[in-house]
Amino acid sequence: MLLLPHFSTKPHLLFSSLSSSSSSLRPRLPKFPFYPAYFTKSPSCPSIACHVSTTGGGGAAQMESSASVDSVTHDLKNQRLDTETETDGGDESKMTKKLKALEDLNWDHSFVRELPGDPRTDSIPREVLHACYTKVSPSAEVENPQLVAWSESVADSLELDPKEFERPDFPLFFSGATPLAGAVPYAQCYGGHQFGMWAGQLGDGRAITLGEILNLKSERWELQLKGAGKTPYSRFADGLAVLRSSIREFLCSEAMHFLGIPTTRALCLVTTGKFVTRDMFYDGNPKEEPGAIVCRVAQSFLRFGSYQIHASRGQEDLDIVRTLADYAIRHHFRHIENMNKSESLSFSTGDEDHSVVDLTSNKYAAWAVEVAERTASLVAQWQGVGFTHGVLNTDNMSILGLTIDYGPFGFLDAFDPSFTPNTTDLPGRRYCFANQPDIGLWNIAQFSTTLAAAKLIDDKEANYVMERFV
């Protein structure tokens, strides 16, 4: 299997099989009433099955074929995504930009510095209370890790010298085998609704954030290793990832970026040299597959569920919702922080009492409206290219309006409103292509409810947030 050497910016070259008619067939939007008392008591927490097998015994595992990890990845080595299609300020800006070695990256750790953390640092699965994260180090077992793909475009955003990819120790850093100088690794705590049911605490079960990089443009980029080992949020899973799914995430996230669709990015893909047992089709026939770790990059990995988990835990944790909202606005919505009355952002709610929502008087309402609008824009762009996410749980919804968590996603080969790439979703097709706009609104309703529970917005503002999505 070969990775594409680069991505074209022309969508038809990437997905020529997509029908031009796939942009819209949206069912009538149902009404999602706002329930301000949703979190006044602890919601029911049904058990959500996580069908992930644990790693097999020690030693070099054997696949059914005689292939080894090295032979599987041999043809993948030295694949890159170059930046020929991007013009980020032209040659002049490229010349003035000082590219850095890994040791010289401009690290910042605002998330762990400004938000409450778990006093424990072990990876034993448990409920993590009153905290937004747990400091935990990568622990995936590796043996001769290999760099098999990387993106120079992402490296450019980080101001990382592309020559760093040639370092013999680069795979060691991005497999987690060797600590990266300046990194402060942690796993984020969040909850979420899965298939419409509150699932309680979820969190980064196999993703470990290394920290944030600040570039000369004052852009903040968070680096995260997916498949780097267990965390307190792993539950019964092994915290690992396989090459198959890692290639899918690497390729699709970069493809979506070059299609102009907001998304997380991927800096690099490293094989671990070990095998991981996975039941790909959940049919009781697990097989051993090559392990891998992908370095995901985004300005933030905050999700709707990052706020929901604290609101669900009652009065004691409601202050964390406000703290986390302040953090997001301060670092990722700075224009809202600097908003003033002269901007006159007042809108009629459309209610019979002719009430008005003044967004300049409540930054949290203005922020929630922007989250809703970004989410609506994102879903519209998905519909335009026939992308079906497959798992639109609230823990997979970015507050920045990014495509996040590439799991069982798919693209329409032919127009089929009921298409879902997720076999778990087949009975009800909750997350099928045609339902994505409605599910986006449903998720925004849960997000608005969370902010109202923390008294950041009132009922009218919460309803207006949902109106803005439509």
Short mmCIF file of C-alpha atoms in Angstrom, two decimals, residues 299-307 325 328-329 332-333 367-376 394-404 443-444 447:
data_model
loop_
_atom_site.label_atom_id
_atom_site.label_comp_id
_atom_site.label_asym_id
_atom_site.label_seq_id
_atom_site.Cartn_x
_atom_site.Cartn_y
_atom_site.Cartn_z
CA GLN A 299 -5.59 24.46 17.54
CA SER A 300 -7.56 22.73 20.27
CA PHE A 301 -9.09 19.32 20.91
CA LEU A 302 -11.82 20.74 23.18
CA ARG A 303 -15.18 19.08 22.52
CA PHE A 304 -18.78 19.61 23.53
CA GLY A 305 -18.24 16.76 25.97
CA SER A 306 -15.38 18.64 27.63
CA TYR A 307 -18.06 20.90 29.13
CA ALA A 325 -15.45 28.52 28.72
CA ALA A 328 -11.65 28.75 25.24
CA ILE A 329 -12.69 32.37 24.68
CA HIS A 332 -9.43 30.59 20.69
CA PHE A 333 -12.17 33.25 20.44
CA TRP A 367 -19.40 32.37 22.04
CA ALA A 368 -22.14 29.73 21.99
CA VAL A 369 -23.67 31.33 18.90
CA GLU A 370 -20.33 31.18 17.11
CA VAL A 371 -19.84 27.54 18.09
CA ALA A 372 -23.28 26.78 16.63
CA GLU A 373 -22.55 28.68 13.42
CA ARG A 374 -19.18 27.01 12.96
CA THR A 375 -20.78 23.62 13.51
CA ALA A 376 -23.54 24.36 11.00
CA THR A 394 -21.14 14.91 21.46
CA ASP A 395 -17.64 13.87 22.50
CA ASN A 396 -16.72 13.95 18.80
CA MET A 397 -17.90 17.52 18.24
CA SER A 398 -15.21 20.23 18.25
CA ILE A 399 -15.99 23.63 19.76
CA LEU A 400 -13.88 25.11 16.94
CA GLY A 401 -16.04 23.55 14.25
CA LEU A 402 -13.38 21.07 13.14
CA THR A 403 -13.82 17.58 11.74
CA ILE A 404 -12.45 15.53 14.60
CA ASN A 443 -25.68 18.15 19.69
CA ILE A 444 -25.81 21.94 19.79
CA PHE A 447 -24.11 22.04 24.41
#
